[in-house]
C-alpha cells in the first residue's frame, strides 16, 4: 500500500479516496449490516467509542483542524490500534450527515449483542423499544436510559437501527455506554426481561394504572411503543402492568423521549438507595 | 373586494395571492412582531387554537382536501368569526415550513401575556426558560409543562420566539393551552414567581442538591437554562435552590426537554393529591 496514512505529513484522503467512499456507504443501513460497521461522528461520540469497553474503533478519519483540536482522541485511537486517516475538509463533509461537519468520524464495530447476553446478572432497569421509528427519538431514549442507570436497552420489532447517524448523534455518546440488543421478536425481548425477574411495565396512555399510583421500587423493564401508535395490543397483553403517565393539563400526551424520561427516572430514583428523599413531606 | 373567499366554489388563493404572500411573511420573527400574528399549521394546532380561550384565529387557509378531512375545523373557524380562505396545494406548501404540508394553516393572534398577568392566583407550578435557543426544545418543554399541569411558561432572556413554526409544531397544541409570557429580563421573571409564593428551583448539572433528595411537594417555579451553557451564574445565585438531576449511568447530562420532563413531573406528581402512591414501599 503506497499511502501510509498514519505517518504525519501524508497526503490527506479526499472525498474520492476509496477508503472514504467505502466509509460513506455506511450511512446506509444495508451497507452497515453487510460490513458490520457504522460511523460515529464528532468528538463526543468518538471519545465515548474509544473510552468504552463496548466501542471498537477500526479507523478514525480526521481533518487537520480536528486533529489539532482533539490530540487526545487521535492518540487514544492509535493506542487502541485503530487506523488514523487524515482527511480533507471535503472528505469529512462527505462522511458527515450534519450541516456542520465536525471533522472527526470513527468507523466502529456494530454494537448489538445477542438478546440472551444483553442483561447483566441482577439487572434492575431496562428499556425496551417496540417499533420505535424515529432515530432521533431512539437516540434520546438511549441517552435517558444511560443517565437513569439502565442496565440495557433492547430495540425490538420494527425499531430503527440504533447505528443510524441521527440516533448516534442524539444519544450523545450513550450508545457506547449502555448494552444494546436488537430483535425482531418483541415477545422474546419481554421474555428475557421476565426471566431476569424484572417487572414489565408497558407505557400506555389509556392504561388504568397511573404512574403516580405505582410502586416503583422494584426491578423493572419499561416497554415503550411507536411514536404514533403506541404499543401493539399483543404486547400490552403480555406486560405485567400497563402504566399511564398522568396528564394534569390539556396536552393529549407526552412525546416518546419525555415520557421515557419520566418513567425511567421514576424507577431509577425509587430504586436508588444512595440519596433518599431527606424530607418527610 | 372582488373575492368572496368564504363562499363555496370561489377560486382558491394561489401562492401569489396577496393574502398568502402576506401570511407567508409571518414565518419571520420580525414580521410576526410587526403584524402581531403568527401561523399555526396542521389540524392539531388549528384545533387547539380554535378550542382554546387563548387562541384567537383571524384567518384559516385550507386546501380542498384538508377542508374535506376537517369539516369541524372549518365550521369552528367560521363560527369563531375567522375568515376561511380556500388555497391551492401550492399555496399551502408556501405557507408551510414542513416537508409534508398539512394543507391547513391558521393566522393567529400572538399569544404572549404581560409578565404581571401570566400567573393565575394560587399558581403551583411554573416553567421559566432562560436563553433557550432551539425552537423545537422550547416547544417540547411547553408540551411537557402543559401535560404536567403547569400554570404558566415564561420565556425569559434571549429565549427563542415561541411563535416560531418549529416551536408551534413541537408544542403539539400546548402553546394554546398554557399561559405564556415573554420577557428580556430574566430576573423580573424570577421575581414574579417569588412574589407568587413559588419556590425557585434552578436546574443545574453542578448543583449540590439532587432531585432525589428534594422535597417536591411545594409550589415551585422550575428554571431551565440554555441547551449548551445552562443557567447563567447570576440566575443560579437568585434561585432558592440549584437542583441536579442525578446521573446514575455514564451519560454526561440529559437534554433540555427530558430534564424538564423529569423535574416538572417530579413536582406535578408530588403536588397532586388525586392519585397518591398506593404502595407503602
mmCIF file of C-alpha atoms in Angstrom, chain A residues 44 52-54 140 143-144 146-150 172 174 176-178 208-217 244-259 261-262 265-266 268-270 272 274-281, chain B residues 44 52-54 140 143-144 146-150 172 174 176-178 208-217 244-259 261-262 265-266 268-270 272 274-281:
data_model
loop_
_atom_site.group_PDB
_atom_site.id
_atom_site.type_symbol
_atom_site.label_atom_id
_atom_site.label_comp_id
_atom_site.label_asym_id
_atom_site.label_seq_id
_atom_site.Cartn_x
_atom_site.Cartn_y
_atom_site.Cartn_z
ATOM 1 C CA UNK A 44 -18.114 13.347 21.934
ATOM 2 C CA UNK A 52 -15.991 2.354 26.318
ATOM 3 C CA UNK A 53 -15.178 -1.287 26.534
ATOM 4 C CA UNK A 54 -18.013 -1.680 24.057
ATOM 5 C CA UNK A 140 -32.625 10.374 23.006
ATOM 6 C CA UNK A 143 -29.303 8.768 26.402
ATOM 7 C CA UNK A 144 -32.050 8.956 29.034
ATOM 8 C CA UNK A 146 -27.958 5.683 30.251
ATOM 9 C CA UNK A 147 -28.462 8.669 32.563
ATOM 10 C CA UNK A 148 -31.036 6.723 34.573
ATOM 11 C CA UNK A 149 -28.525 3.914 35.015
ATOM 12 C CA UNK A 150 -30.393 1.385 32.880
ATOM 13 C CA UNK A 172 -24.632 11.894 22.761
ATOM 14 C CA UNK A 174 -24.654 6.882 25.418
ATOM 15 C CA UNK A 176 -21.399 3.276 23.653
ATOM 16 C CA UNK A 177 -22.269 3.204 27.348
ATOM 17 C CA UNK A 178 -25.410 1.091 27.576
ATOM 18 C CA UNK A 208 -55.925 2.327 34.139
ATOM 19 C CA UNK A 209 -52.908 2.468 36.437
ATOM 20 C CA UNK A 210 -51.263 5.868 36.735
ATOM 21 C CA UNK A 211 -47.516 6.226 37.207
ATOM 22 C CA UNK A 212 -48.254 8.163 40.411
ATOM 23 C CA UNK A 213 -50.038 5.219 42.000
ATOM 24 C CA UNK A 214 -47.396 2.648 41.101
ATOM 25 C CA UNK A 215 -44.841 1.030 43.409
ATOM 26 C CA UNK A 216 -41.667 1.875 41.515
ATOM 27 C CA UNK A 217 -39.105 0.405 43.881
ATOM 28 C CA UNK A 244 -50.312 5.762 32.113
ATOM 29 C CA UNK A 245 -48.383 8.954 32.776
ATOM 30 C CA UNK A 246 -50.969 11.216 34.389
ATOM 31 C CA UNK A 247 -51.840 14.263 32.285
ATOM 32 C CA UNK A 248 -52.604 17.144 34.632
ATOM 33 C CA UNK A 249 -53.210 19.749 31.919
ATOM 34 C CA UNK A 250 -54.765 19.811 28.458
ATOM 35 C CA UNK A 251 -51.982 18.124 26.461
ATOM 36 C CA UNK A 252 -53.073 14.933 24.764
ATOM 37 C CA UNK A 253 -49.843 13.132 25.546
ATOM 38 C CA UNK A 254 -46.108 13.436 26.001
ATOM 39 C CA UNK A 255 -43.688 12.644 23.210
ATOM 40 C CA UNK A 256 -41.744 9.401 23.415
ATOM 41 C CA UNK A 257 -38.482 10.760 24.812
ATOM 42 C CA UNK A 258 -40.056 12.854 27.559
ATOM 43 C CA UNK A 259 -42.416 10.014 28.502
ATOM 44 C CA UNK A 261 -37.582 10.180 30.870
ATOM 45 C CA UNK A 262 -40.451 10.413 33.364
ATOM 46 C CA UNK A 265 -36.302 8.301 36.203
ATOM 47 C CA UNK A 266 -39.335 7.373 38.265
ATOM 48 C CA UNK A 268 -34.281 4.996 38.898
ATOM 49 C CA UNK A 269 -34.967 7.381 41.775
ATOM 50 C CA UNK A 270 -37.214 4.888 43.571
ATOM 51 C CA UNK A 272 -31.595 4.149 44.199
ATOM 52 C CA UNK A 274 -27.880 6.432 47.561
ATOM 53 C CA UNK A 275 -29.693 9.682 48.085
ATOM 54 C CA UNK A 276 -33.040 9.142 49.724
ATOM 55 C CA UNK A 277 -35.546 11.943 49.999
ATOM 56 C CA UNK A 278 -34.450 13.911 53.024
ATOM 57 C CA UNK A 279 -37.846 15.475 53.657
ATOM 58 C CA UNK A 280 -40.670 13.710 55.389
ATOM 59 C CA UNK A 281 -43.156 15.719 53.269
ATOM 60 C CA UNK B 44 -53.944 19.590 15.781
ATOM 61 C CA UNK B 52 -58.664 27.498 23.493
ATOM 62 C CA UNK B 53 -59.861 30.680 25.059
ATOM 63 C CA UNK B 54 -56.339 31.902 24.340
ATOM 64 C CA UNK B 140 -41.327 20.309 23.653
ATOM 65 C CA UNK B 143 -45.863 20.497 25.806
ATOM 66 C CA UNK B 144 -44.351 18.848 28.895
ATOM 67 C CA UNK B 146 -48.899 21.590 29.791
ATOM 68 C CA UNK B 147 -49.031 17.843 30.456
ATOM 69 C CA UNK B 148 -47.652 18.386 33.965
ATOM 70 C CA UNK B 149 -50.400 20.920 34.626
ATOM 71 C CA UNK B 150 -48.109 23.944 34.805
ATOM 72 C CA UNK B 172 -48.412 19.871 19.641
ATOM 73 C CA UNK B 174 -49.921 23.071 24.080
ATOM 74 C CA UNK B 176 -52.569 27.389 23.046
ATOM 75 C CA UNK B 177 -53.231 25.669 26.381
ATOM 76 C CA UNK B 178 -50.648 27.130 28.763
ATOM 77 C CA UNK B 208 -25.116 20.033 45.305
ATOM 78 C CA UNK B 209 -28.748 19.141 45.889
ATOM 79 C CA UNK B 210 -30.037 16.167 43.927
ATOM 80 C CA UNK B 211 -33.611 15.982 42.700
ATOM 81 C CA UNK B 212 -33.971 12.723 44.647
ATOM 82 C CA UNK B 213 -33.261 14.430 47.966
ATOM 83 C CA UNK B 214 -35.577 17.370 47.400
ATOM 84 C CA UNK B 215 -38.976 17.982 48.985
ATOM 85 C CA UNK B 216 -41.069 18.422 45.855
ATOM 86 C CA UNK B 217 -44.483 18.889 47.422
ATOM 87 C CA UNK B 244 -29.129 18.451 39.911
ATOM 88 C CA UNK B 245 -30.826 15.522 38.235
ATOM 89 C CA UNK B 246 -28.865 12.527 39.484
ATOM 90 C CA UNK B 247 -26.951 10.709 36.749
ATOM 91 C CA UNK B 248 -26.879 7.003 37.604
ATOM 92 C CA UNK B 249 -25.024 5.911 34.473
ATOM 93 C CA UNK B 250 -22.255 7.285 32.280
ATOM 94 C CA UNK B 251 -24.194 9.967 30.379
ATOM 95 C CA UNK B 252 -22.848 13.461 30.913
ATOM 96 C CA UNK B 253 -26.278 15.014 31.119
ATOM 97 C CA UNK B 254 -29.851 14.902 29.893
ATOM 98 C CA UNK B 255 -31.056 17.105 27.090
ATOM 99 C CA UNK B 256 -33.238 20.078 27.969
ATOM 100 C CA UNK B 257 -36.633 18.556 27.187
ATOM 101 C CA UNK B 258 -36.055 15.289 29.041
ATOM 102 C CA UNK B 259 -34.549 17.142 32.017
ATOM 103 C CA UNK B 261 -39.878 16.383 31.950
ATOM 104 C CA UNK B 262 -38.181 14.759 34.952
ATOM 105 C CA UNK B 265 -43.295 15.707 36.578
ATOM 106 C CA UNK B 266 -41.418 15.294 39.829
ATOM 107 C CA UNK B 268 -46.544 17.601 39.468
ATOM 108 C CA UNK B 269 -46.766 14.097 40.946
ATOM 109 C CA UNK B 270 -45.664 15.263 44.394
ATOM 110 C CA UNK B 272 -51.116 16.166 43.052
ATOM 111 C CA UNK B 274 -55.580 12.949 43.255
ATOM 112 C CA UNK B 275 -53.766 9.663 42.906
ATOM 113 C CA UNK B 276 -51.399 9.059 45.772
ATOM 114 C CA UNK B 277 -48.883 6.245 45.665
ATOM 115 C CA UNK B 278 -50.852 3.192 46.777
ATOM 116 C CA UNK B 279 -47.793 1.270 47.907
ATOM 117 C CA UNK B 280 -46.100 1.803 51.212
ATOM 118 C CA UNK B 281 -42.782 0.771 49.596
#
